[in-house]
Structures are given as C-alpha cells and as structure tokens.
mmCIF file of C-alpha atoms in Angstrom:
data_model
loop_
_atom_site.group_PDB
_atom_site.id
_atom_site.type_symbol
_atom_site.label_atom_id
_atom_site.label_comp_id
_atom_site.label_asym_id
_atom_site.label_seq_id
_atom_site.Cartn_x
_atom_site.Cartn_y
_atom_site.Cartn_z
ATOM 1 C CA UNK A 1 -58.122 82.289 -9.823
ATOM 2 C CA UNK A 2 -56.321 84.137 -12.844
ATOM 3 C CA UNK A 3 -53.734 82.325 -14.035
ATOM 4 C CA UNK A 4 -51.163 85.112 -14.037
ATOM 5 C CA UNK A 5 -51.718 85.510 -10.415
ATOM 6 C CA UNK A 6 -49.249 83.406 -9.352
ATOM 7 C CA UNK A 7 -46.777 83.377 -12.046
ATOM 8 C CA UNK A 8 -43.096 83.853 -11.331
ATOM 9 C CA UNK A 9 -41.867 83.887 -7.422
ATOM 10 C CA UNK A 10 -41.692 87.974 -7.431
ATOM 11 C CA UNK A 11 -43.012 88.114 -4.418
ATOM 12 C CA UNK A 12 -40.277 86.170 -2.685
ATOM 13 C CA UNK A 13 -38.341 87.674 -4.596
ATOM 14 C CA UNK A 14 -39.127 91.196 -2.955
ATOM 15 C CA UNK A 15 -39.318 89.384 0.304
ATOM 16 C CA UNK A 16 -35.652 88.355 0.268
ATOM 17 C CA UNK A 17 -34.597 91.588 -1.125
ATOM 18 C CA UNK A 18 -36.709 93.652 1.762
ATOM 19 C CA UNK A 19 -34.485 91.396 3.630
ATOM 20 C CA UNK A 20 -31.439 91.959 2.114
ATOM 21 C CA UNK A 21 -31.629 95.741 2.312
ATOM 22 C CA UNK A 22 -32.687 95.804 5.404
ATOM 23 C CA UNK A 23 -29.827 93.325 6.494
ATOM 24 C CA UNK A 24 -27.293 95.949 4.740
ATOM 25 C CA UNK A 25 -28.082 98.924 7.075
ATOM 26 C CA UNK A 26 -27.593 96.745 10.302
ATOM 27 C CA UNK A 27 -24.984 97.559 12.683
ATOM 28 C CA UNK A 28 -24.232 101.050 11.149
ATOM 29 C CA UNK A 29 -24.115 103.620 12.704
ATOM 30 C CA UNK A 30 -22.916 107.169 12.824
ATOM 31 C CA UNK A 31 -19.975 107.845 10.683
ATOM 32 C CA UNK A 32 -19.648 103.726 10.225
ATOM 33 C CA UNK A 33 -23.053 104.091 8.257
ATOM 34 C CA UNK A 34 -21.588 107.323 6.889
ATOM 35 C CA UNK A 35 -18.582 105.577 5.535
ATOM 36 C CA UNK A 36 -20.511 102.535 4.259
ATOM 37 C CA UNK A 37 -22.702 104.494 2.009
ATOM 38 C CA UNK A 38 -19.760 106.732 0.438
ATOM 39 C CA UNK A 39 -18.387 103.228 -0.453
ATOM 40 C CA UNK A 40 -21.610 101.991 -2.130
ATOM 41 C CA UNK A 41 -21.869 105.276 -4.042
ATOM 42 C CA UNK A 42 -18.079 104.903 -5.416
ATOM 43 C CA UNK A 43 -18.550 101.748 -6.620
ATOM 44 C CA UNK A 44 -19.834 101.672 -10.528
ATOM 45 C CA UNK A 45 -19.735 100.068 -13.199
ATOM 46 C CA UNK A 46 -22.152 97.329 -15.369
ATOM 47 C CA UNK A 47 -22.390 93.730 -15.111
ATOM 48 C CA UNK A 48 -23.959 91.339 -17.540
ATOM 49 C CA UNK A 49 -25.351 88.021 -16.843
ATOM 50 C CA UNK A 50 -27.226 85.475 -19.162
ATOM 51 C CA UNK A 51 -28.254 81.878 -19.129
ATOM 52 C CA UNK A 52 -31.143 79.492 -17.045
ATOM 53 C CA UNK A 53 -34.164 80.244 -16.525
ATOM 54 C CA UNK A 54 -34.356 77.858 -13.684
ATOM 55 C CA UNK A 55 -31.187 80.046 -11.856
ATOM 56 C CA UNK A 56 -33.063 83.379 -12.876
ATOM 57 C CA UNK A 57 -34.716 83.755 -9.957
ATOM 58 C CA UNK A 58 -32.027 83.252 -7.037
ATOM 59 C CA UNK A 59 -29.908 85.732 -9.444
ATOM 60 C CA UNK A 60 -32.706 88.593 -10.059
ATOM 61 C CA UNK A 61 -33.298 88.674 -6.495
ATOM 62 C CA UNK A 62 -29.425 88.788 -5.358
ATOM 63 C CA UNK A 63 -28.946 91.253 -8.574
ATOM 64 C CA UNK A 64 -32.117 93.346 -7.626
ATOM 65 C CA UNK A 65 -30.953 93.321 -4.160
ATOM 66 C CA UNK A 66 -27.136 94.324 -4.906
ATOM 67 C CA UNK A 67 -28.645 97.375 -6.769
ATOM 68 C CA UNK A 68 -30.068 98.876 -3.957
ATOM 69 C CA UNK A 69 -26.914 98.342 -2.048
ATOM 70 C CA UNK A 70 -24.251 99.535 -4.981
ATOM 71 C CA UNK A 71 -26.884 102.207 -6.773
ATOM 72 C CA UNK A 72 -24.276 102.703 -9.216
ATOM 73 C CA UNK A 73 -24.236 99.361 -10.599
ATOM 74 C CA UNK A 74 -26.204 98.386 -12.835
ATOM 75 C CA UNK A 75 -26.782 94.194 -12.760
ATOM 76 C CA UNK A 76 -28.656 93.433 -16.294
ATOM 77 C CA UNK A 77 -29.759 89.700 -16.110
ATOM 78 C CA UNK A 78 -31.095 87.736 -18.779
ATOM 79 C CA UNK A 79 -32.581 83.824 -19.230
ATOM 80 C CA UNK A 80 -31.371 82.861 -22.709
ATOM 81 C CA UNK A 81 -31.251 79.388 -21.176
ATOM 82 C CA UNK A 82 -28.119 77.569 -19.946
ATOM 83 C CA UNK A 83 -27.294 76.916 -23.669
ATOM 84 C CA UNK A 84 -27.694 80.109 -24.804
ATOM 85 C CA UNK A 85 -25.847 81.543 -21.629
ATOM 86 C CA UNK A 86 -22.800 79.546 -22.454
ATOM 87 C CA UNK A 87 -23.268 81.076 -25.943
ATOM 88 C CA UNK A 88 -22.391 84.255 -25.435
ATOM 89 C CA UNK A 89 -20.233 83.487 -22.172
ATOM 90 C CA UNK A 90 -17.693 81.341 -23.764
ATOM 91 C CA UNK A 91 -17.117 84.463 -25.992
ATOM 92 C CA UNK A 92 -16.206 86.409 -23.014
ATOM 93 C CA UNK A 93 -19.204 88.499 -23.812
ATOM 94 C CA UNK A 94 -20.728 87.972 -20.470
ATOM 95 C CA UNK A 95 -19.847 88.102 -16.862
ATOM 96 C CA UNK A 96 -21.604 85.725 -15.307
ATOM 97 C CA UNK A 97 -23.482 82.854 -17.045
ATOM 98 C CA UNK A 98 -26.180 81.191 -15.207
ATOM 99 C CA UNK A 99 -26.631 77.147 -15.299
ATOM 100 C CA UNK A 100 -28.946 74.575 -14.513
ATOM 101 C CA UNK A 101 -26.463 71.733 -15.358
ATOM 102 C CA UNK A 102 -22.659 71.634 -15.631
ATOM 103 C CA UNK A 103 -20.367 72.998 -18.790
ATOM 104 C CA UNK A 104 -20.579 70.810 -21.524
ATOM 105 C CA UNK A 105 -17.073 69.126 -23.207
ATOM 106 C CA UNK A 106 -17.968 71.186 -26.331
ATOM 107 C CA UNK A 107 -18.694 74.146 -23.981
ATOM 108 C CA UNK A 108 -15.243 73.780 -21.904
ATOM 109 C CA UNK A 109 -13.349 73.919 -26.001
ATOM 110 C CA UNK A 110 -14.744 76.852 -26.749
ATOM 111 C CA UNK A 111 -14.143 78.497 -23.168
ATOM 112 C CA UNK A 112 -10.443 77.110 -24.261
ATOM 113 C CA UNK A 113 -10.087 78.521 -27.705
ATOM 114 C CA UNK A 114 -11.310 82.223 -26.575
ATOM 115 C CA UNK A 115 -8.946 81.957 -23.164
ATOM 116 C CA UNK A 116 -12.063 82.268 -21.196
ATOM 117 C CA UNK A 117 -10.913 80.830 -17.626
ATOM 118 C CA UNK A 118 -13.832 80.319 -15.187
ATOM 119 C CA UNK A 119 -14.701 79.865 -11.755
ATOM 120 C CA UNK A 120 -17.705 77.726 -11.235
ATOM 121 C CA UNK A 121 -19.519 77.844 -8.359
ATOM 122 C CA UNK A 122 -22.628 75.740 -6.961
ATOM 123 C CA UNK A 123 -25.346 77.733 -5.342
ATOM 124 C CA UNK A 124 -28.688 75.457 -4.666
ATOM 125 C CA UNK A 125 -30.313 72.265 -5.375
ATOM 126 C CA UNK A 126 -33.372 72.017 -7.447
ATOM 127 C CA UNK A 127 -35.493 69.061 -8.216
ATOM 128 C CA UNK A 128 -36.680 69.135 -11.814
ATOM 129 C CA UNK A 129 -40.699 69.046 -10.861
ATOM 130 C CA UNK A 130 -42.615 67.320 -13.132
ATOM 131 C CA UNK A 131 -46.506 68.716 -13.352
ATOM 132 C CA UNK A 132 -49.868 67.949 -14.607
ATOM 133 C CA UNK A 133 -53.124 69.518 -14.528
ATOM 134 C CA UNK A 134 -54.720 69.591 -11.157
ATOM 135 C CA UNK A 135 -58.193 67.779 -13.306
ATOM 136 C CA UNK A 136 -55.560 65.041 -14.112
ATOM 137 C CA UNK A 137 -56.920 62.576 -11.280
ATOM 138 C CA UNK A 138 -55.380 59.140 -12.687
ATOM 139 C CA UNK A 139 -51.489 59.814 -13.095
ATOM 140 C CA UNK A 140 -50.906 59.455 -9.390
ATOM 141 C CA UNK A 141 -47.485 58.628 -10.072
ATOM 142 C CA UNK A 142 -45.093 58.185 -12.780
ATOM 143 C CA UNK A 143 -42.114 55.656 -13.541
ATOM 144 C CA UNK A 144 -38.996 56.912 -16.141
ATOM 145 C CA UNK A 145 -40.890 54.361 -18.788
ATOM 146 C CA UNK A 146 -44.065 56.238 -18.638
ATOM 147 C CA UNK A 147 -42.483 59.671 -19.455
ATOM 148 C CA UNK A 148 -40.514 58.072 -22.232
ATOM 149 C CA UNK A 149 -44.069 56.828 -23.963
ATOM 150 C CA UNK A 150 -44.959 60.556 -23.358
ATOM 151 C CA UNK A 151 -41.833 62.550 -24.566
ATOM 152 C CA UNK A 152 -39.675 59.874 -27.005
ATOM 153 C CA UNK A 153 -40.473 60.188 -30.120
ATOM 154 C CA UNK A 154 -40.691 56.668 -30.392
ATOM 155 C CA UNK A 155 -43.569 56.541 -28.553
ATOM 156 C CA UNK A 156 -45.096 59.605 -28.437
ATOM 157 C CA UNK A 157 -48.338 58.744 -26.808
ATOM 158 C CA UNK A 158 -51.074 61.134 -28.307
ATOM 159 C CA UNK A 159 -53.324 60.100 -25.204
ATOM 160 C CA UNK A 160 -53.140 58.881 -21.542
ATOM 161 C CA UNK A 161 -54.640 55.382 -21.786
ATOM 162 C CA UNK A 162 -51.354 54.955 -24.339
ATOM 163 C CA UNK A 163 -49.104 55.180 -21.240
ATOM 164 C CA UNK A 164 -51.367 53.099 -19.136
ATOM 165 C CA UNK A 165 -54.541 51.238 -20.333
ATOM 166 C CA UNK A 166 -56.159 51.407 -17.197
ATOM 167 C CA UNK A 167 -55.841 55.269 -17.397
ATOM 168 C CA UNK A 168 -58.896 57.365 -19.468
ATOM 169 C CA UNK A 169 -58.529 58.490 -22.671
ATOM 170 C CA UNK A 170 -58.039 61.957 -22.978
ATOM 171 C CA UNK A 171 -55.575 63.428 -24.912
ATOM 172 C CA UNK A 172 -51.878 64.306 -24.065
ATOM 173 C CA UNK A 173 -50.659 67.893 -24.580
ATOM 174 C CA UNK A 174 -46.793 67.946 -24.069
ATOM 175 C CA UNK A 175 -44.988 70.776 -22.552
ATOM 176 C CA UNK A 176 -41.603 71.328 -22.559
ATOM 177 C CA UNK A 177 -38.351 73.951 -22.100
ATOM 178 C CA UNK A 178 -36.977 74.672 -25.200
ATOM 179 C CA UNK A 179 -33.631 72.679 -26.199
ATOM 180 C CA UNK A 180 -31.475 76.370 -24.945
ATOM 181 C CA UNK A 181 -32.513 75.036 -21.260
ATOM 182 C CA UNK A 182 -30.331 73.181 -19.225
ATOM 183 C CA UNK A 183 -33.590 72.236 -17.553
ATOM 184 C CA UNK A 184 -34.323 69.879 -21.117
ATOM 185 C CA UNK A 185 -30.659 69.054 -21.271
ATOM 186 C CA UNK A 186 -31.185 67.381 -17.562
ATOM 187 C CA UNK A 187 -34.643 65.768 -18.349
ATOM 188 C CA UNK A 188 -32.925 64.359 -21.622
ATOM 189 C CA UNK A 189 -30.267 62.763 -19.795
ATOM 190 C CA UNK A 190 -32.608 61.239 -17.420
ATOM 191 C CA UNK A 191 -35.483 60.381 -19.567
ATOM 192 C CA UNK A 192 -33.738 59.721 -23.345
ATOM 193 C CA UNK A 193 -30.278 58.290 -22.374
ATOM 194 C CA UNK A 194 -27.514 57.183 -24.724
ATOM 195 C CA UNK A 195 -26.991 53.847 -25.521
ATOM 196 C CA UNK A 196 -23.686 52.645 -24.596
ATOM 197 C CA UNK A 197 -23.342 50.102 -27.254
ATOM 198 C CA UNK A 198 -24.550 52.423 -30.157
ATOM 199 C CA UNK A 199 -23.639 55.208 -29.031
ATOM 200 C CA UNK A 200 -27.532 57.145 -30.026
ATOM 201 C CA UNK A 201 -29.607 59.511 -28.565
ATOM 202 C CA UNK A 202 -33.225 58.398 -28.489
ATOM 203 C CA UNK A 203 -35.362 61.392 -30.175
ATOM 204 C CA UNK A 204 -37.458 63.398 -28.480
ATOM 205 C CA UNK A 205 -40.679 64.139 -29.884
ATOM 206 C CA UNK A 206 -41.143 67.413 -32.637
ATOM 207 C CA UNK A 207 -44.776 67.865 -31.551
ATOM 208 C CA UNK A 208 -44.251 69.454 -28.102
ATOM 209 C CA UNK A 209 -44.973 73.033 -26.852
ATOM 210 C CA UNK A 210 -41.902 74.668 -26.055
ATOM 211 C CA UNK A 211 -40.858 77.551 -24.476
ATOM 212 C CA UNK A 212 -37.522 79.170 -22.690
ATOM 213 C CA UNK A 213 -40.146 81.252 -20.258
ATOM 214 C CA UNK A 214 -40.906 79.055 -17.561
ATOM 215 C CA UNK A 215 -44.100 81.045 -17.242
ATOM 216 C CA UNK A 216 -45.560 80.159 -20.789
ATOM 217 C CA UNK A 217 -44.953 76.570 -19.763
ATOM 218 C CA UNK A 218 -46.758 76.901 -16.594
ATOM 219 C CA UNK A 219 -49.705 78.790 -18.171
ATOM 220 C CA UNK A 220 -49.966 75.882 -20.714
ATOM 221 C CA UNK A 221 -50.288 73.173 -18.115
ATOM 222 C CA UNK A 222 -52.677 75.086 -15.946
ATOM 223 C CA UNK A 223 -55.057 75.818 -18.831
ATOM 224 C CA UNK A 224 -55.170 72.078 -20.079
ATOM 225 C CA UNK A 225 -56.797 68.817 -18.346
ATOM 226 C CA UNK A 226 -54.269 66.585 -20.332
ATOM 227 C CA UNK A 227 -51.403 68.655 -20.223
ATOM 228 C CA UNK A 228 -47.871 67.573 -18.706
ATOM 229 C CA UNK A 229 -44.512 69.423 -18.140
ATOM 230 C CA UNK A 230 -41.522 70.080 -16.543
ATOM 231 C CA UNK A 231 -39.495 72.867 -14.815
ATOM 232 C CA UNK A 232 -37.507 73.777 -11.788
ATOM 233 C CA UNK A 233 -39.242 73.236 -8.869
ATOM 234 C CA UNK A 234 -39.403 77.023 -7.659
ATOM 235 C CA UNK A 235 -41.984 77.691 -10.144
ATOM 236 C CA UNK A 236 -44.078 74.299 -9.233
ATOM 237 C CA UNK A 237 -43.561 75.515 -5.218
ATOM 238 C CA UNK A 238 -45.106 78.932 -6.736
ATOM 239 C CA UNK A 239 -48.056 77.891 -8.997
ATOM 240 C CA UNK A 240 -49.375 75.225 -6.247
ATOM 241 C CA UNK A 241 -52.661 75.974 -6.577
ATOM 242 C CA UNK A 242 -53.090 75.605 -10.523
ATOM 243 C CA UNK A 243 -50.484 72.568 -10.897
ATOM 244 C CA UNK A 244 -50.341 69.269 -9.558
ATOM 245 C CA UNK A 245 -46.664 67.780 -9.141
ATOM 246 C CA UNK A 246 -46.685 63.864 -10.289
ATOM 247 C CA UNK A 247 -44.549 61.612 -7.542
ATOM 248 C CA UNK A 248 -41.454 59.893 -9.808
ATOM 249 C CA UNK A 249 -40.830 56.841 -9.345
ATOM 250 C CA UNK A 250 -36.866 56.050 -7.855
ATOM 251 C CA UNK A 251 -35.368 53.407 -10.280
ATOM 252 C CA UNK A 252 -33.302 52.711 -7.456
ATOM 253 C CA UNK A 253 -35.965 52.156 -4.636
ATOM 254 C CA UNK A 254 -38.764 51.310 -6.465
ATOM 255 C CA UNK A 255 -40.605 54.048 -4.332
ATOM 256 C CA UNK A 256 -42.538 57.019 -5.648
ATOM 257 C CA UNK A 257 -41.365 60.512 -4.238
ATOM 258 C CA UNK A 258 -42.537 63.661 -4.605
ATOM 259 C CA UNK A 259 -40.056 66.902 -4.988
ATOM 260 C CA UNK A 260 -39.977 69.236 -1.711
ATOM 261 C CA UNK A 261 -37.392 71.158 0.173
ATOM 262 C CA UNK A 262 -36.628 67.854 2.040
ATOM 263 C CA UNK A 263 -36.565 65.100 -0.104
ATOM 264 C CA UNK A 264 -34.830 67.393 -2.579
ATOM 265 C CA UNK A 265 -32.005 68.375 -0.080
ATOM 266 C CA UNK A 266 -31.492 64.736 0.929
ATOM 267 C CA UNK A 267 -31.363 63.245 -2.463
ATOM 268 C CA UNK A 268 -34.724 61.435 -2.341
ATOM 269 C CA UNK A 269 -36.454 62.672 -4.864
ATOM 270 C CA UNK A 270 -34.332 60.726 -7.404
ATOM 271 C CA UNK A 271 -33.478 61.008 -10.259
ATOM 272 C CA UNK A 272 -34.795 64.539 -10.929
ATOM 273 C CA UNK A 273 -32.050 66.124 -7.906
ATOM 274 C CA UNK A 274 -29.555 68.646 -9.992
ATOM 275 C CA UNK A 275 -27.349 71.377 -8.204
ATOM 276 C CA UNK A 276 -27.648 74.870 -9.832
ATOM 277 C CA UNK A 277 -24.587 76.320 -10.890
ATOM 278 C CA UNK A 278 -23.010 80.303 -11.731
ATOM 279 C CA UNK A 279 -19.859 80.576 -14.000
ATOM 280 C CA UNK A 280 -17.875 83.488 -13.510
ATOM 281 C CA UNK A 281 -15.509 84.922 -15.486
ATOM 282 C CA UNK A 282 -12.062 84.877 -13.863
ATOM 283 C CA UNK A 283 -11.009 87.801 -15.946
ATOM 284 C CA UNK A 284 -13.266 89.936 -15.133
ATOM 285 C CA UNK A 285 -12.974 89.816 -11.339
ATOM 286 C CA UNK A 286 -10.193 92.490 -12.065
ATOM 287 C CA UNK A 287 -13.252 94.996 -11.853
ATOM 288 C CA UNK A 288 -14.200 95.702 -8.228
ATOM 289 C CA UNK A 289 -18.445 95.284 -9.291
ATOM 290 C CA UNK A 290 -17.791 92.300 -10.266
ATOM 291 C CA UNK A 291 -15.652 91.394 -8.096
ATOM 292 C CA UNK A 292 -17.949 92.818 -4.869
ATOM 293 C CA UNK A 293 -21.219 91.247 -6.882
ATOM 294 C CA UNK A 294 -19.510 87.892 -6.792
ATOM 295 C CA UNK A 295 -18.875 88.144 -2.904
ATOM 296 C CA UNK A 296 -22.481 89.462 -2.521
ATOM 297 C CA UNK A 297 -23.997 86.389 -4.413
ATOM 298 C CA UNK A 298 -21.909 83.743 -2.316
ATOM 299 C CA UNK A 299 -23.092 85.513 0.840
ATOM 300 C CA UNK A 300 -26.424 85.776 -0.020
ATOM 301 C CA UNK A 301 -26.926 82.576 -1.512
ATOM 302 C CA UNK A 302 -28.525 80.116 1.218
ATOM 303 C CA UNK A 303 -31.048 82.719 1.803
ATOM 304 C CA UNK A 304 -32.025 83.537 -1.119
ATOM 305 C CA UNK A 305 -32.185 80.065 -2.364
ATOM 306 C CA UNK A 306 -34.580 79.652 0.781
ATOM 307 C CA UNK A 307 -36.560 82.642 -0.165
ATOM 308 C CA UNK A 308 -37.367 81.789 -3.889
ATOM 309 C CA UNK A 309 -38.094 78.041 -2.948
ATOM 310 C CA UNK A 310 -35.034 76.297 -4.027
ATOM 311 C CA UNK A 311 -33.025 74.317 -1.560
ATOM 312 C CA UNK A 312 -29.730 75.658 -0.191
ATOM 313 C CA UNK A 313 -26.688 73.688 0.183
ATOM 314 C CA UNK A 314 -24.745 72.309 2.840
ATOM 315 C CA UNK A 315 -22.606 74.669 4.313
ATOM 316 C CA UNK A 316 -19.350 72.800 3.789
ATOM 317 C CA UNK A 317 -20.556 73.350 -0.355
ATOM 318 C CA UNK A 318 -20.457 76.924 -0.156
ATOM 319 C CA UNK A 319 -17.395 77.032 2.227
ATOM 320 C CA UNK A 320 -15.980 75.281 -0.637
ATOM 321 C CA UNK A 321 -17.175 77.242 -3.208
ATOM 322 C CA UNK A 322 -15.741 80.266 -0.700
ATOM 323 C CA UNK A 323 -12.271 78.838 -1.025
ATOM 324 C CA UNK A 324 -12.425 78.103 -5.014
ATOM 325 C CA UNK A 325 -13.679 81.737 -5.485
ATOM 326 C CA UNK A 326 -11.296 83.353 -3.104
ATOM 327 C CA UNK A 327 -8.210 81.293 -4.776
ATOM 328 C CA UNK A 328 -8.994 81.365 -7.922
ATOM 329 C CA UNK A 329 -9.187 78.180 -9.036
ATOM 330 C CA UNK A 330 -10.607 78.132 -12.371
ATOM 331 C CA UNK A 331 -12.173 75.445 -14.348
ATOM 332 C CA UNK A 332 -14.709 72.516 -14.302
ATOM 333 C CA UNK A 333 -14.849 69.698 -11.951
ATOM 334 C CA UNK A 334 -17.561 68.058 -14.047
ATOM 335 C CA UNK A 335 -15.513 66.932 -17.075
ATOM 336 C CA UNK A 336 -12.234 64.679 -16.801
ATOM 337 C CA UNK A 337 -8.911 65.654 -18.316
ATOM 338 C CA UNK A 338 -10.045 63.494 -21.718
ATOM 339 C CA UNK A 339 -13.607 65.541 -21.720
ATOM 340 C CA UNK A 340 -15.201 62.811 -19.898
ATOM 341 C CA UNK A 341 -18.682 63.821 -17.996
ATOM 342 C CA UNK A 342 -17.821 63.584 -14.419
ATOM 343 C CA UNK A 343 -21.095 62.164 -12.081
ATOM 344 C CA UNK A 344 -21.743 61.794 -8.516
ATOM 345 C CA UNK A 345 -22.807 63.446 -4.997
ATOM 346 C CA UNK A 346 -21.837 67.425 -5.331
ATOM 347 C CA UNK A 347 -20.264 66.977 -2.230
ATOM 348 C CA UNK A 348 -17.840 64.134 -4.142
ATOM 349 C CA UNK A 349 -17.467 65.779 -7.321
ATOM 350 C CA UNK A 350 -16.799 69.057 -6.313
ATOM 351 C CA UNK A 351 -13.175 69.256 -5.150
ATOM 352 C CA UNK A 352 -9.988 70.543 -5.652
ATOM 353 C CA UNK A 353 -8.929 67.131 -6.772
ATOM 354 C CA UNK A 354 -11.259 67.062 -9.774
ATOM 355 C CA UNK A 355 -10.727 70.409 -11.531
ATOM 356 C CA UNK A 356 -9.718 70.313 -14.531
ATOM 357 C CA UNK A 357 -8.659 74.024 -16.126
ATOM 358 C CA UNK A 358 -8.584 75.356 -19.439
ATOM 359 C CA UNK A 359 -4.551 74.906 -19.901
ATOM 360 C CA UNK A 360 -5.002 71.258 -18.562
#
C-alpha cells in the first residue's frame, strides 16, 4: 500500500462536511430557505486560526464546512503547533488558537500584558497514541520506564534489547512532534516529569526526528522496522494499516490498555487521556463571523469529533462550555490565582468556580 494513501483523515473530513452541508439545507423551505441563504450571503468577513496539529482536523472540517454555509467567509487555519498558536494569539494576532493542552502560566502573562481576554472552550478527548512499526513483533506493550530509556536523554537507548534484554536487537529510530506541539508538551509531562525536590526537567534526547506535520511523523514510523512515535490518536485511528499502536501500561492499575474511542472516553487508557481545547478571543466576538463561527464550532463539535476519530465529550461538557461562551466568561480554569497548574477530571476542573481571568 503507498504510504500516502492513508495520510491525514480527509476523507472524514469530507464525510462530516457532506454532512454538515447537507444538515444546513434541512427544514427549509420556500421563502424560509430563501431567507436563510440571503443571511449566509450577508455575512463576511475573515477569520484566522493557528495552533495544534492534533486539533487541526476537528477545526478544518468545522472551518471547511462553515465555508460552504457563510461563502463569504473566509476561515484560514493553520497548525503552527499549540506553542506556536499561543504565539501569535497572545498578541491578539489571531482569532482562534487551537490547543492540545491547556494555557501555560507564562502563556496566561502574556495574554495579560497585551489585554487579550479569552474564552476557552473544551471540544474532544484524545488519547496521545503511541506507535511502532507493524514488523515490530516484541514491544507488545510498554510501561512509562520503557519510554523514558527510549526518549530521556539519559538513557537514550540506541536499540530495543536496551529497553528490554529479552527484546532483539535492532536499532531504535525515535520520532517525535516538534517542541511547538502541545502533543510533546503532554508526552513530556507524562514521560520526563519534574522533580519536586529539585525542581529539574529530565532532558529529552537531541537525536530524535521531529516534525510539527503529524504526517511526516507517521510516514517515518511506517517506513522503519525500529521506529517509534507519538501523536493524537486520529491519525493512529487513520494510518491502521501501516502502524501498530503499543498498549501503555496504567501506573495506576498495573494493566496495559490500548487507546480507542472507549477506553479513551472513559479514562482508561491512562495516562495518555488529554481533552482538546479552542481559545477564543473575547474581543473579537464583536464581529458577527466570528461570532456565528464560534456558535457553529460548539454545535458541530460532537460530530465532528466523531467523524475525524476523536472522542466527543459528555454532553454536560459542552453544555458547559455553551454557558461559558454565551456569558462570557473569560479566562483559564487550568491555572490557580498564584499561576499554579490546575489537574484533574475535565468534568472537575472545568467550572465556573475555577476560572481565573486576566484582571484576577
């Protein structure tokens, strides 16, 4: 099969936006359909979006989708990464910033000192899929001190019997997003931790193969016996057939799970279980595209979620994120009032009682 074949979830993508299209025209009629389209055609405008690469696809499909719908609007997306996202968002040069993790302190300061107020909104779960080489026939599963001998520098096993003696000894190549992603920001946290007492970061190794395309990293795995990366698990559930997703290990439960719609959704597939996140600007929602785009998204978001193989979230999450959107109410819930990170369920974390806003 040609690698390129299955690259990137644009079919589903198309899918959900057949869907979406088709979903707009229902239940008009006559001069209701009439009056519908006029409205479509009035609104215009531009909005920019930047960040994950890992949200990309929900947002390419809702932005290709919203297109067709508003003709006049022109949605330009881009996957900087979630660092490079933030970037430019906490600038105020973007409208929408796409994130596979939370807003960092350092992120929230800057979104301070340029009076950028945000609304940030959950929109699916993702498990952070971790994938070798379909040849790879020994590394039926993988503990949190395995992948450190593969990606700390301290280790930096330059072949597999390194990580387990009993395993053959064929040589390692490392894949990885590049340090823009909030998809390596989240395996970082997981895999190279800080020490409490020290306060250090353990270093992650300078030899990898990095890359903010998703795609490059899945071509790289698929065309290597040794190989080993990471990503978002829509582009594992789309590249099946050339990549082999390792079971982790659960420090917790001691059991190996493997990331799918379910075990993702119910937290099982632990510790690699992250919501995915947009950050609007608040300002900005003075524009009706934006504004209308915004609605759109949150509408279309368990769907599309669905349709590009990420896992939607409870309803009561997006009623939630419903109610923070239509209110207003700006800032982070992930951060306490002294910059803190803030951890836990979504479902805990993400209430009105947490926020903490840019005058705080």
């Amino acid at each position: 099969m040609n690698v390129n074949s299955r690259l990137r979830p644009s079919a589903a993508l198309l899918a959900a936006i057949g869907l979406f299209v088709a979903a707009a025209g229902c239940g008009e009629s006559g001069s209701g359909k009439s009056n519908a389209a006029n409205g479509a055609s009035a609104l215009s405008g531009e909005i920019v979006i930047d960040g994950s690469s890992t949200v990309y696809p929900m947002t390419e499909g809702v932005a290709n989708s919203f297109e067709q719908r508003y003709p006049n609007v022109k949605v330009r997306v881009g996957k900087s990464g979630t660092g490079g996202g933030f970037k430019t968002f906490t600038s105020g040069e973007t409208d929408i910033s796409d994130a596979s993790r939370p807003i960092t302190a350092d992120e929230f300061e800057l979104c301070k000192a340029n009076n950028v107020a945000f609304i940030e909104l959950p929109i699916a779960y993702d498990g952070l899929s971790i994938v070798v080489n379909p040849q790879n026939d020994w590394a039926r599963q993988l503990t949190i001190e395995q992948l450190q001998r593969i990606y700390l520098e301290e280790h930096a096993a330059k072949s597999w019997n390194e990580v387990d003696d009993a395993w053959p000894d064929v040589p390692i190549a490392v894949y990885s997003p590049g340090t823009d992603s909030g998809t390596f920001d989240y395996f970082k946290e997981i895999v190279a931790p800080k020490d409490q007492a020290s306060g250090k970061e353990p270093a992650i190794r300078g030899d990898m193969s990095t890359s903010e395309e998703d795609n490059d990293l899945v071509r790289g795995v698929a065309g290597n016996r040794g190989a080993i990366g990471y990503f978002g698990a829509s582009y594992y559930f789309n590249n099946r057939e050339q990549l082999r997703a390792v079971p982790i290990v659960d420090p917790g439960t001691g059991q190996a799970v493997a990331p799918t719609p379910e075990t993702i959704e119910s937290g099982e597939y632990a510790p690699f279980s992250r919501p995915l996140f947009i950050y609007v600007n608040a300002g900005g929602l003075k524009r009706p595209e934006l504004k209308r785009f915004v609605d759109f998204y949150l509408d279309q978001a368990p769907e599309v979620a669905r349709h590009v193989d990420y896992v939607a979230l409870p309803e009561a999450i997006y009623e939630a994120a419903r109610q923070h959107y239509t209110e207003r109410f700006t800032g982070t819930h992930f951060l306490t009032p002294d910059g803190q990170k803030r951890s836990g369920p979504l479902a805990e974390v993400y209430t009105r009682e947490n926020l903490v806003t840019i005058d705080d």
